[in-house]
GROMACS .gro file of C-alpha atoms in nm:
model
  383
    1MET     CA    1   4.671   2.201   7.933
    2LYS     CA    2   4.718   1.828   7.835
    3GLU     CA    3   4.889   1.731   7.521
    4LYS     CA    4   4.541   1.588   7.288
    5ASP     CA    5   4.396   1.930   7.368
    6LYS     CA    6   4.655   2.145   7.226
    7LYS     CA    7   4.668   1.950   6.939
    8LYS     CA    8   4.290   2.042   6.914
    9CYS     CA    9   4.327   2.398   6.952
   10LYS     CA   10   4.547   2.440   6.669
   11TYR     CA   11   4.311   2.257   6.473
   12ARG     CA   12   4.076   2.509   6.545
   13VAL     CA   13   4.332   2.808   6.458
   14ALA     CA   14   4.405   2.657   6.180
   15GLN     CA   15   4.078   2.624   6.074
   16ARG     CA   16   3.970   2.979   6.179
   17ILE     CA   17   4.284   3.088   5.966
   18GLU     CA   18   4.211   2.879   5.689
   19SER     CA   19   3.851   3.045   5.605
   20SER     CA   20   3.934   3.357   5.701
   21ARG     CA   21   4.155   3.343   5.433
   22LYS     CA   22   3.816   3.285   5.193
   23SER     CA   23   3.608   3.574   5.089
   24ALA     CA   24   3.228   3.571   5.005
   25LYS     CA   25   3.275   3.524   4.694
   26ASP     CA   26   3.513   3.263   4.691
   27ARG     CA   27   3.275   3.031   4.889
   28LYS     CA   28   3.002   3.139   4.684
   29ASN     CA   29   3.214   2.995   4.372
   30GLU     CA   30   3.337   2.736   4.556
   31GLU     CA   31   2.987   2.610   4.617
   32ILE     CA   32   2.848   2.654   4.284
   33PHE     CA   33   3.145   2.467   4.176
   34VAL     CA   34   3.081   2.158   4.392
   35ASN     CA   35   2.680   2.206   4.259
   36LYS     CA   36   2.775   2.171   3.924
   37LEU     CA   37   3.025   1.863   3.952
   38ASN     CA   38   2.735   1.652   3.946
   39ASP     CA   39   2.602   1.742   3.627
   40ILE     CA   40   2.899   1.716   3.425
   41PHE     CA   41   2.792   1.355   3.382
   42ASP     CA   42   2.506   1.455   3.163
   43ILE     CA   43   2.592   1.296   2.842
   44ALA     CA   44   2.219   1.282   2.696
   45HIS     CA   45   2.109   1.456   2.390
   46ALA     CA   46   1.987   1.762   2.457
   47ARG     CA   47   1.600   1.698   2.260
   48ALA     CA   48   1.670   1.357   2.443
   49LEU     CA   49   1.293   1.401   2.613
   50ASP     CA   50   1.123   1.468   2.331
   51ILE     CA   51   1.319   1.198   2.155
   52MET     CA   52   1.183   0.900   2.364
   53LYS     CA   53   0.931   0.719   2.348
   54ILE     CA   54   0.925   0.519   2.641
   55GLU     CA   55   0.791   0.683   2.919
   56CYS     CA   56   1.014   0.514   3.196
   57ASP     CA   57   1.320   0.614   3.007
   58LYS     CA   58   1.238   1.001   3.019
   59GLN     CA   59   1.172   0.946   3.377
   60PHE     CA   60   1.496   0.785   3.476
   61LEU     CA   61   1.631   1.098   3.295
   62ILE     CA   62   1.462   1.368   3.487
   63ALA     CA   63   1.573   1.193   3.748
   64GLN     CA   64   1.927   1.161   3.669
   65ARG     CA   65   1.896   1.579   3.608
   66THR     CA   66   1.781   1.620   3.915
   67LYS     CA   67   1.978   1.812   4.172
   68GLY     CA   68   2.067   1.492   4.460
   69ARG     CA   69   2.028   1.217   4.125
   70PRO     CA   70   1.808   0.977   4.281
   71GLY     CA   71   1.769   0.813   3.982
   72CYS     CA   72   2.072   0.496   3.988
   73LEU     CA   73   2.106   0.251   3.726
   74LEU     CA   74   2.175  -0.110   3.882
   75GLY     CA   75   2.197  -0.406   3.666
   76ILE     CA   76   1.943  -0.518   3.423
   77ASP     CA   77   1.597  -0.350   3.353
   78ARG     CA   78   1.375  -0.646   3.380
   79LYS     CA   79   1.055  -0.443   3.272
   80ASN     CA   80   1.215  -0.273   2.952
   81GLN     CA   81   1.433  -0.565   2.860
   82LYS     CA   82   1.032  -0.742   2.832
   83LEU     CA   83   0.905  -0.440   2.635
   84GLU     CA   84   1.158  -0.423   2.404
   85GLU     CA   85   1.184  -0.839   2.345
   86CYS     CA   86   0.770  -0.735   2.310
   87ILE     CA   87   0.811  -0.499   2.019
   88GLU     CA   88   1.108  -0.742   1.890
   89LYS     CA   89   0.830  -1.019   1.854
   90ASN     CA   90   0.559  -0.814   1.706
   91LEU     CA   91   0.785  -0.640   1.456
   92LYS     CA   92   0.898  -1.013   1.325
   93ASN     CA   93   0.574  -1.098   1.342
   94LYS     CA   94   0.407  -0.793   1.079
   95LEU     CA   95   0.731  -0.889   0.862
   96GLU     CA   96   0.588  -1.251   0.866
   97ARG     CA   97   0.203  -1.146   0.802
   98LYS     CA   98   0.325  -0.959   0.542
   99LYS     CA   99   0.566  -1.236   0.325
  100ARG     CA  100   0.216  -1.458   0.396
  101VAL     CA  101  -0.002  -1.150   0.230
  102TYR     CA  102   0.253  -1.184  -0.092
  103GLU     CA  103   0.233  -1.631  -0.070
  104ASP     CA  104  -0.199  -1.579   0.014
  105MET     CA  105  -0.240  -1.318  -0.322
  106GLY     CA  106  -0.024  -1.525  -0.483
  107ILE     CA  107   0.136  -1.197  -0.620
  108SER     CA  108   0.395  -1.296  -0.943
  109ASP     CA  109   0.740  -1.185  -0.910
  110ASP     CA  110   0.688  -0.829  -1.186
  111TYR     CA  111   0.363  -0.748  -0.900
  112LYS     CA  112   0.595  -0.800  -0.592
  113ASP     CA  113   0.885  -0.597  -0.812
  114LEU     CA  114   0.628  -0.304  -0.815
  115LEU     CA  115   0.500  -0.357  -0.471
  116GLU     CA  116   0.829  -0.340  -0.304
  117LEU     CA  117   0.998  -0.068  -0.541
  118THR     CA  118   0.686   0.158  -0.405
  119ILE     CA  119   0.766   0.061  -0.040
  120ILE     CA  120   1.111   0.211  -0.121
  121PHE     CA  121   1.057   0.510  -0.289
  122LEU     CA  122   0.801   0.597   0.027
  123GLY     CA  123   1.122   0.572   0.267
  124GLN     CA  124   1.061   0.215   0.386
  125THR     CA  125   1.222  -0.138   0.422
  126SER     CA  126   1.039  -0.428   0.208
  127PRO     CA  127   1.003  -0.758   0.408
  128ASN     CA  128   1.285  -0.929   0.159
  129GLY     CA  129   1.535  -0.586   0.207
  130ILE     CA  130   1.611  -0.377   0.015
  131PHE     CA  131   1.727  -0.466  -0.343
  132PHE     CA  132   1.667  -0.384  -0.779
  133LYS     CA  133   1.599  -0.745  -1.000
  134VAL     CA  134   1.724  -0.741  -1.313
  135PRO     CA  135   1.540  -0.687  -1.607
  136GLY     CA  136   1.327  -0.964  -1.761
  137PRO     CA  137   1.078  -1.088  -1.951
  138ILE     CA  138   0.821  -1.039  -1.714
  139HIS     CA  139   0.795  -0.647  -1.720
  140HIS     CA  140   0.633  -0.664  -2.059
  141ALA     CA  141   0.304  -0.595  -1.953
  142PRO     CA  142   0.249  -0.223  -2.109
  143TRP     CA  143   0.171  -0.033  -1.762
  144MET     CA  144   0.396  -0.256  -1.574
  145SER     CA  145   0.689  -0.165  -1.739
  146LYS     CA  146   0.624   0.201  -1.695
  147ALA     CA  147   0.549   0.215  -1.388
  148ILE     CA  148   0.853  -0.025  -1.233
  149TYR     CA  149   1.115   0.163  -1.430
  150SER     CA  150   0.980   0.498  -1.362
  151ILE     CA  151   1.028   0.408  -1.003
  152LYS     CA  152   1.375   0.242  -1.072
  153ILE     CA  153   1.518   0.580  -1.263
  154PHE     CA  154   1.387   0.837  -1.001
  155LEU     CA  155   1.521   0.626  -0.700
  156PHE     CA  156   1.839   0.639  -0.943
  157ARG     CA  157   1.848   0.941  -1.049
  158ASN     CA  158   2.150   1.108  -0.934
  159GLU     CA  159   2.300   0.825  -1.199
  160PHE     CA  160   2.165   0.956  -1.440
  161LYS     CA  161   2.169   1.258  -1.615
  162LEU     CA  162   1.888   1.398  -1.604
  163THR     CA  163   1.724   1.760  -1.647
  164LEU     CA  164   1.547   1.930  -1.445
  165LYS     CA  165   1.240   1.924  -1.604
  166GLU     CA  166   1.289   1.547  -1.646
  167ASN     CA  167   1.329   1.503  -1.313
  168ASN     CA  168   1.031   1.663  -1.228
  169ALA     CA  169   0.801   1.489  -1.483
  170LEU     CA  170   0.966   1.146  -1.324
  171ARG     CA  171   0.872   1.283  -0.996
  172ASP     CA  172   0.503   1.350  -1.012
  173LEU     CA  173   0.444   1.045  -1.251
  174CYS     CA  174   0.600   0.859  -0.911
  175ILE     CA  175   0.368   1.030  -0.740
  176PHE     CA  176   0.071   0.944  -0.880
  177ILE     CA  177   0.182   0.579  -0.961
  178VAL     CA  178   0.220   0.567  -0.527
  179ARG     CA  179  -0.073   0.769  -0.475
  180ILE     CA  180  -0.316   0.666  -0.689
  181TYR     CA  181  -0.276   0.369  -0.877
  182ILE     CA  182  -0.138   0.142  -0.683
  183LYS     CA  183  -0.427   0.054  -0.479
  184GLN     CA  184  -0.649   0.011  -0.785
  185TRP     CA  185  -0.374  -0.218  -0.941
  186PHE     CA  186  -0.370  -0.452  -0.670
  187CYS     CA  187  -0.714  -0.489  -0.637
  188THR     CA  188  -0.758  -0.539  -1.015
  189ARG     CA  189  -0.790  -0.934  -0.955
  190ALA     CA  190  -1.072  -0.927  -0.694
  191ALA     CA  191  -1.374  -0.903  -0.960
  192ALA     CA  192  -1.663  -0.809  -0.704
  193LEU     CA  193  -1.476  -0.467  -0.641
  194ALA     CA  194  -1.417  -0.369  -0.920
  195PRO     CA  195  -1.699  -0.137  -1.024
  196ASN     CA  196  -1.707   0.054  -0.710
  197MET     CA  197  -1.314   0.068  -0.718
  198ASP     CA  198  -1.343   0.232  -1.070
  199LEU     CA  199  -1.606   0.487  -0.957
  200GLN     CA  200  -1.369   0.524  -0.635
  201PHE     CA  201  -1.046   0.587  -0.909
  202ILE     CA  202  -1.256   0.861  -1.139
  203LYS     CA  203  -1.321   1.040  -0.782
  204ASP     CA  204  -0.965   0.973  -0.674
  205ILE     CA  205  -0.837   1.116  -1.005
  206ILE     CA  206  -1.084   1.424  -1.017
  207LEU     CA  207  -0.936   1.536  -0.640
  208TYR     CA  208  -0.560   1.490  -0.786
  209GLU     CA  209  -0.646   1.816  -1.013
  210VAL     CA  210  -0.517   2.035  -0.685
  211ILE     CA  211  -0.167   1.829  -0.704
  212ASP     CA  212  -0.129   1.838  -1.045
  213GLU     CA  213  -0.390   1.938  -1.313
  214GLN     CA  214  -0.204   1.762  -1.618
  215ILE     CA  215  -0.182   1.450  -1.464
  216SER     CA  216  -0.547   1.423  -1.366
  217LYS     CA  217  -0.655   1.531  -1.672
  218SER     CA  218  -0.452   1.313  -1.870
  219ALA     CA  219  -0.546   1.029  -1.680
  220LEU     CA  220  -0.952   1.139  -1.627
  221LYS     CA  221  -0.921   1.197  -2.052
  222LYS     CA  222  -0.780   0.747  -2.062
  223MET     CA  223  -1.081   0.659  -1.819
  224CYS     CA  224  -1.347   0.751  -2.011
  225GLY     CA  225  -1.293   0.444  -2.284
  226HIS     CA  226  -1.263   0.206  -2.043
  227LEU     CA  227  -1.583   0.243  -1.802
  228TRP     CA  228  -1.729  -0.141  -1.860
  229TYR     CA  229  -1.747  -0.174  -1.555
  230LEU     CA  230  -1.967   0.113  -1.472
  231THR     CA  231  -2.251  -0.063  -1.728
  232PRO     CA  232  -2.572  -0.203  -1.501
  233GLU     CA  233  -2.485  -0.549  -1.554
  234ALA     CA  234  -2.103  -0.571  -1.463
  235THR     CA  235  -2.232  -0.267  -1.164
  236SER     CA  236  -2.427  -0.589  -1.028
  237LEU     CA  237  -2.062  -0.746  -0.902
  238ALA     CA  238  -2.056  -0.415  -0.595
  239PHE     CA  239  -2.359  -0.663  -0.451
  240PHE     CA  240  -2.112  -0.924  -0.327
  241ASP     CA  241  -1.819  -0.608  -0.223
  242ASP     CA  242  -1.847  -0.575   0.128
  243LYS     CA  243  -1.690  -0.239   0.143
  244VAL     CA  244  -1.979  -0.146  -0.004
  245SER     CA  245  -2.239  -0.039   0.291
  246SER     CA  246  -2.579  -0.173   0.368
  247GLN     CA  247  -2.722   0.157   0.274
  248THR     CA  248  -2.610   0.146  -0.052
  249LYS     CA  249  -2.679  -0.218  -0.134
  250ILE     CA  250  -3.066  -0.150  -0.028
  251LYS     CA  251  -3.024   0.128  -0.258
  252MET     CA  252  -2.877  -0.114  -0.567
  253VAL     CA  253  -3.144  -0.314  -0.540
  254LYS     CA  254  -3.425  -0.050  -0.558
  255ALA     CA  255  -3.270   0.067  -0.833
  256MET     CA  256  -3.271  -0.294  -0.977
  257GLN     CA  257  -3.619  -0.342  -0.887
  258SER     CA  258  -3.695   0.028  -1.099
  259HIS     CA  259  -3.870   0.000  -1.459
  260ASP     CA  260  -3.758   0.359  -1.529
  261ILE     CA  261  -3.662   0.327  -1.905
  262GLU     CA  262  -3.534   0.685  -1.877
  263SER     CA  263  -3.262   0.640  -1.682
  264GLU     CA  264  -3.174   0.290  -1.850
  265ALA     CA  265  -3.100   0.520  -2.169
  266ASN     CA  266  -2.878   0.715  -2.029
  267LYS     CA  267  -2.637   0.485  -1.916
  268ARG     CA  268  -2.300   0.541  -2.096
  269ILE     CA  269  -1.956   0.364  -2.092
  270ILE     CA  270  -1.783   0.594  -2.317
  271LEU     CA  271  -1.735   0.970  -2.242
  272LYS     CA  272  -1.632   1.276  -2.356
  273PRO     CA  273  -1.375   1.424  -2.127
  274ASN     CA  274  -1.582   1.695  -1.971
  275GLU     CA  275  -1.894   1.481  -1.911
  276ILE     CA  276  -1.643   1.208  -1.643
  277TYR     CA  277  -1.642   1.532  -1.402
  278ASP     CA  278  -2.013   1.428  -1.305
  279TYR     CA  279  -1.927   1.084  -1.195
  280ALA     CA  280  -1.788   1.297  -0.891
  281ASN     CA  281  -2.106   1.316  -0.749
  282LYS     CA  282  -2.275   0.949  -0.859
  283ASP     CA  283  -2.220   0.664  -0.602
  284ILE     CA  284  -2.242   0.299  -0.733
  285ASN     CA  285  -2.684   0.263  -0.705
  286ASP     CA  286  -2.692   0.496  -0.988
  287PHE     CA  287  -2.502   0.294  -1.232
  288ILE     CA  288  -2.765  -0.010  -1.172
  289SER     CA  289  -3.109  -0.105  -1.342
  290ILE     CA  290  -3.327  -0.382  -1.442
  291GLN     CA  291  -3.077  -0.501  -1.668
  292SER     CA  292  -2.882  -0.562  -1.407
  293SER     CA  293  -3.078  -0.910  -1.275
  294ASN     CA  294  -2.908  -1.044  -1.648
  295PHE     CA  295  -2.606  -1.101  -1.474
  296PHE     CA  296  -2.763  -1.290  -1.214
  297ASN     CA  297  -2.938  -1.464  -1.499
  298ARG     CA  298  -2.638  -1.542  -1.695
  299PHE     CA  299  -2.425  -1.699  -1.397
  300GLY     CA  300  -2.748  -1.901  -1.256
  301ILE     CA  301  -2.760  -1.698  -0.936
  302PRO     CA  302  -3.066  -1.702  -0.718
  303MET     CA  303  -3.175  -1.324  -0.659
  304ASP     CA  304  -3.399  -1.429  -0.323
  305PHE     CA  305  -3.089  -1.292  -0.077
  306LEU     CA  306  -3.218  -0.971  -0.243
  307ASN     CA  307  -3.522  -0.949  -0.022
  308LEU     CA  308  -3.346  -0.992   0.274
  309ASP     CA  309  -3.112  -0.697   0.465
  310PRO     CA  310  -2.797  -0.633   0.345
  311LYS     CA  311  -2.646  -0.682   0.737
  312LEU     CA  312  -2.792  -1.030   0.690
  313TRP     CA  313  -2.648  -1.157   0.367
  314ASN     CA  314  -2.347  -1.248   0.493
  315GLU     CA  315  -2.542  -1.573   0.694
  316ASN     CA  316  -2.746  -1.662   0.413
  317ASP     CA  317  -2.581  -1.956   0.232
  318GLN     CA  318  -2.746  -1.826  -0.057
  319TYR     CA  319  -2.550  -1.497  -0.072
  320LYS     CA  320  -2.261  -1.696   0.022
  321LYS     CA  321  -2.227  -1.953  -0.240
  322SER     CA  322  -2.313  -1.689  -0.487
  323LYS     CA  323  -2.061  -1.507  -0.331
  324GLU     CA  324  -1.787  -1.726  -0.365
  325LEU     CA  325  -1.876  -1.801  -0.739
  326VAL     CA  326  -1.811  -1.421  -0.827
  327ASN     CA  327  -1.437  -1.425  -0.627
  328ASN     CA  328  -1.377  -1.703  -0.812
  329ILE     CA  329  -1.443  -1.558  -1.165
  330ASN     CA  330  -1.099  -1.477  -1.351
  331VAL     CA  331  -0.983  -1.112  -1.446
  332VAL     CA  332  -0.885  -1.164  -1.733
  333ASN     CA  333  -0.671  -0.877  -1.877
  334ASP     CA  334  -0.348  -0.991  -1.677
  335ILE     CA  335  -0.407  -1.316  -1.812
  336ALA     CA  336  -0.472  -1.168  -2.153
  337GLU     CA  337  -0.202  -0.969  -2.181
  338ARG     CA  338   0.087  -1.209  -2.060
  339GLY     CA  339  -0.138  -1.482  -2.323
  340VAL     CA  340  -0.082  -1.194  -2.600
  341LYS     CA  341   0.321  -1.147  -2.528
  342LEU     CA  342   0.370  -1.559  -2.499
  343ILE     CA  343   0.206  -1.539  -2.885
  344GLU     CA  344   0.428  -1.251  -2.995
  345ASP     CA  345   0.755  -1.409  -2.908
  346TYR     CA  346   0.595  -1.751  -3.037
  347ASN     CA  347   0.566  -1.601  -3.330
  348LYS     CA  348   0.856  -1.445  -3.383
  349LEU     CA  349   1.080  -1.731  -3.302
  350LEU     CA  350   0.890  -1.943  -3.628
  351THR     CA  351   0.890  -1.679  -3.910
  352LYS     CA  352   0.884  -1.324  -3.915
  353ASN     CA  353   0.672  -1.257  -4.279
  354GLU     CA  354   0.361  -1.147  -4.221
  355ASP     CA  355   0.199  -1.400  -4.474
  356GLN     CA  356   0.319  -1.648  -4.276
  357LYS     CA  357   0.208  -1.586  -3.962
  358GLN     CA  358  -0.172  -1.516  -4.103
  359TYR     CA  359  -0.131  -1.928  -4.215
  360LEU     CA  360  -0.034  -2.038  -3.890
  361LEU     CA  361  -0.284  -1.913  -3.755
  362GLN     CA  362  -0.545  -2.056  -3.967
  363VAL     CA  363  -0.381  -2.300  -3.934
  364VAL     CA  364  -0.377  -2.350  -3.527
  365SER     CA  365  -0.777  -2.289  -3.567
  366GLU     CA  366  -0.845  -2.597  -3.769
  367TYR     CA  367  -0.581  -2.771  -3.542
  368ARG     CA  368  -0.817  -2.659  -3.248
  369LEU     CA  369  -1.136  -2.776  -3.399
  370GLN     CA  370  -1.036  -3.098  -3.486
  371PHE     CA  371  -0.868  -3.185  -3.127
  372PRO     CA  372  -1.056  -2.970  -2.919
  373ASP     CA  373  -0.948  -3.118  -2.637
  374CYS     CA  374  -0.646  -3.366  -2.500
  375LYS     CA  375  -0.847  -3.641  -2.415
  376LYS     CA  376  -0.728  -3.988  -2.540
  377SER     CA  377  -1.023  -4.073  -2.727
  378THR     CA  378  -1.060  -3.690  -2.885
  379LEU     CA  379  -0.673  -3.758  -2.989
  380SER     CA  380  -0.671  -4.145  -3.176
  381LYS     CA  381  -0.979  -4.043  -3.393
  382ASN     CA  382  -0.964  -4.051  -3.767
  383TYR     CA  383  -1.004  -3.751  -3.982
   0.00000   0.00000   0.00000
């Protein structure tokens, strides 16, 4: 026998001896170990497939967990890279749009502060980041200050020694502000939206009774004396509200052309708390009457467009001009509050004596009669 054949024979004998030493159980355990060896490097989260949002990432992980591991990672995933860049770009554009909304709406610092606090309260990050402003004179509007500081105190509730009752009351107030009041508050400058929004606000408060009966009843009681936008004349603003449906506007036109005297007698702007619940079943057209035409006469708005289908109003030049006029109507509540605050601060600087304040008002009133404007011709007159 040749030397080469002898070596082969010895190798085969050694293999047989080695294989004979392993029992069937040993060989099975070895096979199981080899099969599990490739699974040792799966370090993904146990719920990774539920957490992942990108479908191709899910498929890749499934391929990695499949026997033989057909999935592999080579270089940069260009498809995912483009997708991530697109998501980042969309997020950036979204933040830019939010910033432009602030600028377009002309939101003042205190309004912006309340809006950003609301976003933080909901667990999100405002476009300008998360920071809290130092209290200042801009927060002296009665409701604004309560809303701003209620949310701030709740966000920092762990820094205060609040009882359980105080904490719960503060939480309930913040929820009401965020869920019900914020939308109304930021639309107060749009005169055309006021009537329908006031009616919807009442309905929302009535429905809020399911969440918090005490706050709902308190808010309804307060609203009973603030229904001036639901008078027949003021309700005419809703003709220029794009959120009011065409079907409702048709009913509004018919109601204004009606001469039902009895329906006019039922128009009230001051209600008892138990009477306001009837408004839950009313629509904005229920507040329109023949007196609503006074609004058009007062502002010199032609009413010819009322003869057209409401779906065509936005294409009518007469309606467009009238709508622009209505949109430029100043809602005086916010301006009046700031004016009152300004004059109060100014009066305190001059004198604290009540009699002197009255004299001051008389002097200012007389001065305005003498100098109604700042024209040179007016100021140069001899009195």
